[in-house]
Amino acid sequence: TFTEYLKLDQPEKQERMSINNLGELIHPYLESHGKRFVSYEASYFLPPGENYGSVLLSLKIKVKNRNNQEEDIYCVAKMLPPNEILREYFNTSVTFETEVIHYNTVMPTLKNFGKEMGVDTLANFCVTCLGARISLDPKSNIADDDAVFVLENLKMQGYTVGDRFTGFDIETTKSVLESLARMHAACLGIKFKKPDVFKAKILPNLEKGMGFIANDNLLDNLVNTVKKYAAKSPACIPLLDRIGAGVRRMKDTFVYSKSKEPFASLVHTDLWVNNVLIKFQDGKPSHNILIDFPLCIYGNPARDVIFFIYSSANLDVLKTNVDSLIKFYYNNLIGTLKQLKCDTTQMTYDLFMEEVATAAKNTEFAHCIFMLTPIYTNKGEIKDMRDWKLEDIIPTKEECLHPNYHEKLYVTCLDFAKRNWI
């Protein structure tokens, strides 16, 4: 197994297999459930290439209940990446704190708001957090090597991650868009109905963002690589200059990320296959959980819609269902806001489609094209995170890429061009 490989061949990595003061971190959660911490075992949760921005550990936590009987709790711990380049790239001093606050403050606020408004399922897209911190030093505001948060391991309940090389079918795509609409509506609902709570507990955590600006070398490499691969499709050849110009807008992503009312909400900004956990019943998606919130901002929710659809829907869905999926999301957004007794008069479909076009043109084409390479990089081709460099996110060897990469690239470029988004 991957874990055994790490243990046998790379023993120096075992320092990342321990969590200091884990029992203290999750004590409040355990106490509220009548349990107390005994011990834990850890192993690596994902192989290289499935997660760039952190170390993920699978935890088996032994506890005792009120009757002094031992039980096991299965969790996932998220920690800082071991590579300084990755920490700088993901701006972990900010983004890890953002995610800690998301689980400690933002999600409980959304859940409480839903219960208050009689919509108990409002925030059921979120996983249970057992504890989160940025440091063992209570005075520190900088995430360090003791930064960690511990989440319920939903794989033990039958949740799975989709195949990033294939993408989601139409039913699963709709299921995730429904959850995404609830997430956006929950934030909008608090903004409209409880502006003081929104300003105190939600907005401050959405004003930081990743802060990443692509340098010229990275952009040149990305543009040249994408144009080289796109040129393999005769239909894309006339679009190469437009494709290159669209990709270069990546440098201005944060200039275009300013919020615009009335739709501005909590934006995940990185919602794709690997950041969704799906539970199936009789072959159909019955529930899903959205994860990985270090990059969330306050801005245009259409960014999430466009990025998720083009990064995560399978090719058949992309070729025939983009318009109906956008409308499906919008109807769920407005429907949830009406459940929350919000006035949606000004939130027309035409106005939302303006937001969709703005997101697609200004940020999400470059975002989608940039992420296609890590999404479609073959398993086993990603360097260990300790050896990772920024340029490694753009594979220069075609054999590193899954065969589906090329058609996904062609379909994405052609569809954005058809809609005048590039």
CSV table of N, CA and C in Angstrom, one decimal, residues 18-139:
chain,number,residue,atom,x,y,z
A,18,SER,N,2.4,12.3,13.1
A,18,SER,CA,2.0,12.5,14.5
A,18,SER,C,1.3,13.9,14.7
A,19,ILE,N,0.4,14.0,15.6
A,19,ILE,CA,-0.3,15.2,15.9
A,19,ILE,C,-0.1,15.5,17.4
A,20,ASN,N,0.5,16.6,17.7
A,20,ASN,CA,0.7,16.9,19.1
A,20,ASN,C,-0.6,17.3,19.8
A,21,ASN,N,-0.8,16.9,21.0
A,21,ASN,CA,-2.0,17.2,21.8
A,21,ASN,C,-3.3,17.0,21.1
A,22,LEU,N,-3.4,15.9,20.4
A,22,LEU,CA,-4.6,15.6,19.7
A,22,LEU,C,-5.8,15.5,20.6
A,23,GLY,N,-5.6,14.8,21.8
A,23,GLY,CA,-6.6,14.6,22.7
A,23,GLY,C,-7.2,15.9,23.2
A,24,GLU,N,-6.3,16.8,23.5
A,24,GLU,CA,-6.7,18.1,24.0
A,24,GLU,C,-7.5,18.9,22.9
A,25,LEU,N,-7.1,18.8,21.6
A,25,LEU,CA,-7.8,19.5,20.6
A,25,LEU,C,-9.2,19.0,20.4
A,26,ILE,N,-9.5,17.7,20.5
A,26,ILE,CA,-10.8,17.2,20.2
A,26,ILE,C,-11.6,17.0,21.5
A,27,HIS,N,-11.0,17.3,22.7
A,27,HIS,CA,-11.7,17.1,24.0
A,27,HIS,C,-13.1,17.7,24.0
A,28,PRO,N,-13.3,19.0,23.6
A,28,PRO,CA,-14.6,19.6,23.7
A,28,PRO,C,-15.7,18.8,23.0
A,29,TYR,N,-15.3,18.3,21.8
A,29,TYR,CA,-16.2,17.5,21.0
A,29,TYR,C,-16.5,16.2,21.7
A,30,LEU,N,-15.5,15.5,22.1
A,30,LEU,CA,-15.7,14.2,22.8
A,30,LEU,C,-16.5,14.4,24.0
A,31,GLU,N,-16.2,15.4,24.8
A,31,GLU,CA,-16.9,15.6,26.1
A,31,GLU,C,-18.4,15.8,25.8
A,32,SER,N,-18.8,16.5,24.8
A,32,SER,CA,-20.2,16.8,24.4
A,32,SER,C,-20.9,15.5,24.0
A,33,HIS,N,-20.1,14.5,23.6
A,33,HIS,CA,-20.7,13.2,23.2
A,33,HIS,C,-20.5,12.1,24.3
A,34,GLY,N,-20.1,12.5,25.5
A,34,GLY,CA,-19.9,11.6,26.5
A,34,GLY,C,-18.7,10.6,26.3
A,35,LYS,N,-17.7,11.1,25.7
A,35,LYS,CA,-16.5,10.2,25.4
A,35,LYS,C,-15.2,10.9,25.9
A,36,ARG,N,-14.2,10.1,26.0
A,36,ARG,CA,-12.9,10.6,26.4
A,36,ARG,C,-11.8,10.0,25.5
A,37,PHE,N,-10.8,10.7,25.3
A,37,PHE,CA,-9.7,10.3,24.4
A,37,PHE,C,-8.8,9.3,25.1
A,38,VAL,N,-8.4,8.2,24.3
A,38,VAL,CA,-7.5,7.2,24.8
A,38,VAL,C,-6.2,7.3,24.0
A,39,SER,N,-6.2,7.0,22.7
A,39,SER,CA,-5.1,7.0,21.8
A,39,SER,C,-5.5,7.1,20.4
A,40,TYR,N,-4.5,7.1,19.5
A,40,TYR,CA,-4.9,7.1,18.0
A,40,TYR,C,-3.8,6.5,17.2
A,41,GLU,N,-4.2,6.1,16.0
A,41,GLU,CA,-3.2,5.6,15.0
A,41,GLU,C,-3.4,6.4,13.7
A,42,ALA,N,-2.3,6.6,13.0
A,42,ALA,CA,-2.4,7.5,11.8
A,42,ALA,C,-1.8,6.8,10.6
A,43,SER,N,-2.3,7.1,9.4
A,43,SER,CA,-1.7,6.6,8.2
A,43,SER,C,-2.0,7.7,7.1
A,44,TYR,N,-1.3,7.7,6.0
A,44,TYR,CA,-1.6,8.7,5.0
A,44,TYR,C,-2.9,8.4,4.3
A,45,PHE,N,-3.7,9.4,4.1
A,45,PHE,CA,-5.0,9.3,3.5
A,45,PHE,C,-5.1,9.2,2.0
A,46,LEU,N,-4.2,10.0,1.3
A,46,LEU,CA,-4.2,10.0,-0.1
A,46,LEU,C,-2.8,9.9,-0.7
A,47,PRO,N,-2.7,9.3,-1.9
A,47,PRO,CA,-1.4,9.2,-2.6
A,47,PRO,C,-1.0,10.6,-3.2
A,48,PRO,N,0.2,10.7,-3.6
A,48,PRO,CA,0.6,12.0,-4.2
A,48,PRO,C,-0.2,12.3,-5.5
A,49,GLY,N,-0.5,13.6,-5.7
A,49,GLY,CA,-1.2,14.1,-6.8
A,49,GLY,C,-2.7,14.2,-6.6
A,50,GLU,N,-3.2,13.7,-5.5
A,50,GLU,CA,-4.6,13.8,-5.2
A,50,GLU,C,-4.9,15.0,-4.3
A,51,ASN,N,-3.9,15.6,-3.7
A,51,ASN,CA,-4.1,16.8,-2.9
A,51,ASN,C,-2.7,17.5,-2.8
A,52,TYR,N,-2.7,18.7,-3.3
A,52,TYR,CA,-1.4,19.5,-3.3
A,52,TYR,C,-1.2,20.3,-2.1
A,53,GLY,N,-2.3,20.9,-1.5
A,53,GLY,CA,-2.2,21.9,-0.6
A,53,GLY,C,-2.0,21.6,0.9
A,54,SER,N,-1.9,20.3,1.2
A,54,SER,CA,-1.9,19.9,2.6
A,54,SER,C,-1.4,18.4,2.7
A,55,VAL,N,-1.1,18.0,3.9
A,55,VAL,CA,-0.9,16.6,4.3
A,55,VAL,C,-2.2,16.1,4.9
A,56,LEU,N,-2.7,15.0,4.4
A,56,LEU,CA,-4.0,14.5,4.9
A,56,LEU,C,-3.7,13.1,5.6
A,57,LEU,N,-4.1,13.0,6.8
A,57,LEU,CA,-3.9,11.8,7.6
A,57,LEU,C,-5.2,11.1,7.9
A,58,SER,N,-5.2,9.8,7.8
A,58,SER,CA,-6.4,9.0,8.2
A,58,SER,C,-6.1,8.6,9.7
A,59,LEU,N,-7.1,8.9,10.5
A,59,LEU,CA,-6.9,8.7,12.0
A,59,LEU,C,-7.9,7.6,12.5
A,60,LYS,N,-7.4,6.7,13.3
A,60,LYS,CA,-8.3,5.8,14.0
A,60,LYS,C,-8.1,6.2,15.5
A,61,ILE,N,-9.1,6.8,16.0
A,61,ILE,CA,-9.0,7.4,17.4
A,61,ILE,C,-9.8,6.5,18.4
A,62,LYS,N,-9.1,6.0,19.3
A,62,LYS,CA,-9.7,5.1,20.4
A,62,LYS,C,-10.2,6.0,21.5
A,63,VAL,N,-11.5,5.8,21.9
A,63,VAL,CA,-12.1,6.6,22.9
A,63,VAL,C,-12.8,5.6,23.9
A,64,LYS,N,-13.2,6.1,25.0
A,64,LYS,CA,-14.0,5.4,26.0
A,64,LYS,C,-15.3,6.2,26.2
A,65,ASN,N,-16.4,5.4,26.2
A,65,ASN,CA,-17.7,6.1,26.4
A,65,ASN,C,-18.0,6.1,27.9
A,66,ARG,N,-19.3,6.6,28.2
A,66,ARG,CA,-19.7,6.8,29.6
A,66,ARG,C,-19.6,5.5,30.4
A,67,ASN,N,-19.7,4.4,29.7
A,67,ASN,CA,-19.7,3.0,30.4
A,67,ASN,C,-18.3,2.5,30.4
A,68,ASN,N,-17.3,3.3,30.1
A,68,ASN,CA,-15.9,2.9,30.1
A,68,ASN,C,-15.6,1.8,29.1
A,69,GLN,N,-16.4,1.8,28.0
A,69,GLN,CA,-16.2,0.8,26.9
A,69,GLN,C,-15.4,1.5,25.8
A,70,GLU,N,-14.5,0.8,25.2
A,70,GLU,CA,-13.7,1.4,24.2
A,70,GLU,C,-14.5,1.4,22.8
A,71,GLU,N,-14.3,2.5,22.1
A,71,GLU,CA,-14.9,2.6,20.7
A,71,GLU,C,-13.8,3.2,19.8
A,72,ASP,N,-14.0,3.1,18.5
A,72,ASP,CA,-13.1,3.7,17.6
A,72,ASP,C,-13.9,4.8,16.8
A,73,ILE,N,-13.2,5.9,16.6
A,73,ILE,CA,-13.8,7.0,15.8
A,73,ILE,C,-12.8,7.2,14.6
A,74,TYR,N,-13.3,7.3,13.4
A,74,TYR,CA,-12.5,7.4,12.2
A,74,TYR,C,-12.6,8.8,11.7
A,75,CYS,N,-11.4,9.4,11.5
A,75,CYS,CA,-11.4,10.8,11.2
A,75,CYS,C,-10.3,11.1,10.1
A,76,VAL,N,-10.3,12.3,9.6
A,76,VAL,CA,-9.2,12.8,8.7
A,76,VAL,C,-8.7,14.0,9.3
A,77,ALA,N,-7.3,14.1,9.3
A,77,ALA,CA,-6.7,15.3,9.8
A,77,ALA,C,-6.0,16.0,8.7
A,78,LYS,N,-6.1,17.3,8.6
A,78,LYS,CA,-5.5,18.1,7.6
A,78,LYS,C,-4.4,19.0,8.2
A,79,MET,N,-3.2,18.9,7.6
A,79,MET,CA,-2.1,19.6,8.2
A,79,MET,C,-1.4,20.4,7.0
A,80,LEU,N,-0.5,21.3,7.4
A,80,LEU,CA,0.2,22.1,6.4
A,80,LEU,C,1.1,21.2,5.5
A,81,PRO,N,1.2,21.6,4.2
A,81,PRO,CA,2.1,20.8,3.3
A,81,PRO,C,3.6,20.9,3.8
A,82,PRO,N,4.4,19.9,3.6
A,82,PRO,CA,5.8,19.9,4.1
A,82,PRO,C,6.7,20.8,3.3
A,83,ASN,N,6.3,21.3,2.2
A,83,ASN,CA,7.2,22.0,1.2
A,83,ASN,C,7.0,23.5,1.4
A,84,GLU,N,8.0,24.3,1.6
A,84,GLU,CA,7.9,25.7,1.7
A,84,GLU,C,7.4,26.4,0.5
A,85,ILE,N,7.7,25.8,-0.7
A,85,ILE,CA,7.2,26.4,-1.9
A,85,ILE,C,5.7,26.3,-2.0
A,86,LEU,N,5.2,25.1,-1.6
A,86,LEU,CA,3.7,24.9,-1.5
A,86,LEU,C,3.1,25.8,-0.5
A,87,ARG,N,3.7,26.0,0.7
A,87,ARG,CA,3.2,26.9,1.7
A,87,ARG,C,3.1,28.3,1.2
A,88,GLU,N,4.1,28.7,0.4
A,88,GLU,CA,4.0,30.0,-0.1
A,88,GLU,C,3.0,30.1,-1.2
A,89,TYR,N,2.9,29.1,-2.1
A,89,TYR,CA,2.0,29.1,-3.2
A,89,TYR,C,0.5,29.2,-2.7
A,90,PHE,N,0.2,28.4,-1.7
A,90,PHE,CA,-1.1,28.4,-1.1
A,90,PHE,C,-1.3,29.4,0.0
A,91,ASN,N,-0.3,30.2,0.3
A,91,ASN,CA,-0.4,31.2,1.3
A,91,ASN,C,-1.0,30.7,2.6
A,92,THR,N,-0.4,29.6,3.1
A,92,THR,CA,-1.0,28.9,4.2
A,92,THR,C,-1.1,29.7,5.5
A,93,SER,N,-0.3,30.7,5.6
A,93,SER,CA,-0.4,31.6,6.8
A,93,SER,C,-1.8,32.2,6.9
A,94,VAL,N,-2.4,32.4,5.7
A,94,VAL,CA,-3.7,32.9,5.6
A,94,VAL,C,-4.8,31.9,5.4
A,95,THR,N,-4.5,31.0,4.4
A,95,THR,CA,-5.6,30.1,4.0
A,95,THR,C,-5.9,29.0,5.0
A,96,PHE,N,-4.9,28.6,5.8
A,96,PHE,CA,-5.2,27.5,6.8
A,96,PHE,C,-6.0,28.1,7.9
A,97,GLU,N,-5.7,29.4,8.3
A,97,GLU,CA,-6.5,30.1,9.3
A,97,GLU,C,-8.0,30.2,8.7
A,98,THR,N,-8.1,30.6,7.4
A,98,THR,CA,-9.4,30.7,6.8
A,98,THR,C,-10.2,29.4,7.0
A,99,GLU,N,-9.6,28.3,6.7
A,99,GLU,CA,-10.3,27.0,6.8
A,99,GLU,C,-10.7,26.7,8.3
A,100,VAL,N,-9.8,27.0,9.2
A,100,VAL,CA,-10.1,26.7,10.6
A,100,VAL,C,-11.3,27.5,11.0
A,101,ILE,N,-11.3,28.8,10.7
A,101,ILE,CA,-12.4,29.7,11.0
A,101,ILE,C,-13.7,29.2,10.3
A,102,HIS,N,-13.5,28.7,9.1
A,102,HIS,CA,-14.7,28.2,8.4
A,102,HIS,C,-15.4,27.1,9.2
A,103,TYR,N,-14.6,26.2,9.7
A,103,TYR,CA,-15.2,25.1,10.4
A,103,TYR,C,-15.6,25.5,11.9
A,104,ASN,N,-14.8,26.4,12.5
A,104,ASN,CA,-15.1,26.7,13.9
A,104,ASN,C,-16.2,27.8,14.0
A,105,THR,N,-16.4,28.6,13.0
A,105,THR,CA,-17.3,29.7,13.1
A,105,THR,C,-18.3,29.8,12.0
A,106,VAL,N,-17.9,29.8,10.7
A,106,VAL,CA,-18.8,30.0,9.6
A,106,VAL,C,-19.8,29.0,9.5
A,107,MET,N,-19.4,27.7,9.5
A,107,MET,CA,-20.4,26.6,9.3
A,107,MET,C,-21.4,26.5,10.5
A,108,PRO,N,-20.9,26.6,11.7
A,108,PRO,CA,-21.9,26.6,12.8
A,108,PRO,C,-22.9,27.8,12.7
A,109,THR,N,-22.5,28.9,12.2
A,109,THR,CA,-23.4,30.1,12.0
A,109,THR,C,-24.4,29.8,10.9
A,110,LEU,N,-24.0,29.2,9.8
A,110,LEU,CA,-24.9,28.8,8.8
A,110,LEU,C,-25.9,27.7,9.3
A,111,LYS,N,-25.4,26.8,10.0
A,111,LYS,CA,-26.3,25.7,10.5
A,111,LYS,C,-27.4,26.3,11.5
A,112,ASN,N,-26.9,27.2,12.4
A,112,ASN,CA,-27.8,27.8,13.4
A,112,ASN,C,-28.9,28.6,12.6
A,113,PHE,N,-28.4,29.3,11.6
A,113,PHE,CA,-29.4,30.2,10.8
A,113,PHE,C,-30.4,29.3,10.2
A,114,GLY,N,-30.0,28.2,9.6
A,114,GLY,CA,-31.0,27.3,9.0
A,114,GLY,C,-32.0,26.8,9.9
A,115,LYS,N,-31.6,26.4,11.1
A,115,LYS,CA,-32.5,25.9,12.1
A,115,LYS,C,-33.5,27.0,12.6
A,116,GLU,N,-32.9,28.2,12.7
A,116,GLU,CA,-33.8,29.3,13.1
A,116,GLU,C,-34.8,29.6,12.1
A,117,MET,N,-34.5,29.4,10.8
A,117,MET,CA,-35.4,29.7,9.8
A,117,MET,C,-36.3,28.5,9.4
A,118,GLY,N,-36.1,27.4,10.1
A,118,GLY,CA,-36.9,26.2,9.8
A,118,GLY,C,-36.5,25.4,8.6
A,119,VAL,N,-35.2,25.6,8.2
A,119,VAL,CA,-34.6,24.9,7.1
A,119,VAL,C,-33.5,24.1,7.6
A,120,ASP,N,-33.8,22.9,8.2
A,120,ASP,CA,-32.7,22.2,8.9
A,120,ASP,C,-31.7,21.6,8.0
A,121,THR,N,-32.0,21.4,6.7
A,121,THR,CA,-31.0,20.9,5.7
A,121,THR,C,-30.2,21.9,5.1
A,122,LEU,N,-30.3,23.2,5.5
A,122,LEU,CA,-29.6,24.3,4.8
A,122,LEU,C,-28.1,24.0,4.7
A,123,ALA,N,-27.5,23.6,5.8
A,123,ALA,CA,-26.0,23.4,5.8
A,123,ALA,C,-25.6,21.9,5.9
A,124,ASN,N,-26.4,21.0,5.4
A,124,ASN,CA,-26.1,19.6,5.5
A,124,ASN,C,-25.0,19.2,4.4
A,125,PHE,N,-24.5,20.2,3.7
A,125,PHE,CA,-23.4,19.9,2.8
A,125,PHE,C,-22.0,19.9,3.5
A,126,CYS,N,-22.0,20.2,4.8
A,126,CYS,CA,-20.7,20.3,5.5
A,126,CYS,C,-20.4,19.1,6.4
A,127,VAL,N,-19.2,18.7,6.5
A,127,VAL,CA,-18.7,17.6,7.3
A,127,VAL,C,-18.6,18.1,8.8
A,128,THR,N,-18.7,17.2,9.7
A,128,THR,CA,-18.5,17.5,11.1
A,128,THR,C,-17.0,17.7,11.4
A,129,CYS,N,-16.7,18.8,12.1
A,129,CYS,CA,-15.4,19.1,12.5
A,129,CYS,C,-15.2,18.8,14.0
A,130,LEU,N,-14.2,18.0,14.4
A,130,LEU,CA,-14.1,17.6,15.8
A,130,LEU,C,-13.2,18.6,16.5
A,131,GLY,N,-12.4,19.4,15.8
A,131,GLY,CA,-11.5,20.3,16.4
A,131,GLY,C,-10.6,20.9,15.4
A,132,ALA,N,-10.2,22.2,15.6
A,132,ALA,CA,-9.3,22.9,14.6
A,132,ALA,C,-8.5,23.9,15.4
A,133,ARG,N,-7.2,24.1,14.9
A,133,ARG,CA,-6.3,25.1,15.5
A,133,ARG,C,-5.3,25.5,14.4
A,134,ILE,N,-4.7,26.7,14.6
A,134,ILE,CA,-3.6,27.1,13.7
A,134,ILE,C,-2.2,26.9,14.4
A,135,SER,N,-2.2,26.7,15.7
A,135,SER,CA,-1.0,26.6,16.5
A,135,SER,C,-1.3,26.1,17.9
A,136,LEU,N,-0.3,25.6,18.5
A,136,LEU,CA,-0.4,25.2,20.0
A,136,LEU,C,-0.3,26.5,20.8
A,137,ASP,N,0.3,27.5,20.3
A,137,ASP,CA,0.4,28.8,21.0
A,137,ASP,C,-0.9,29.6,20.9
A,138,PRO,N,-1.6,29.7,22.0
A,138,PRO,CA,-2.9,30.4,21.9
A,138,PRO,C,-2.8,31.9,21.5
A,139,LYS,N,-1.6,32.5,21.6
A,139,LYS,CA,-1.4,33.9,21.2
A,139,LYS,C,-1.0,34.0,19.7
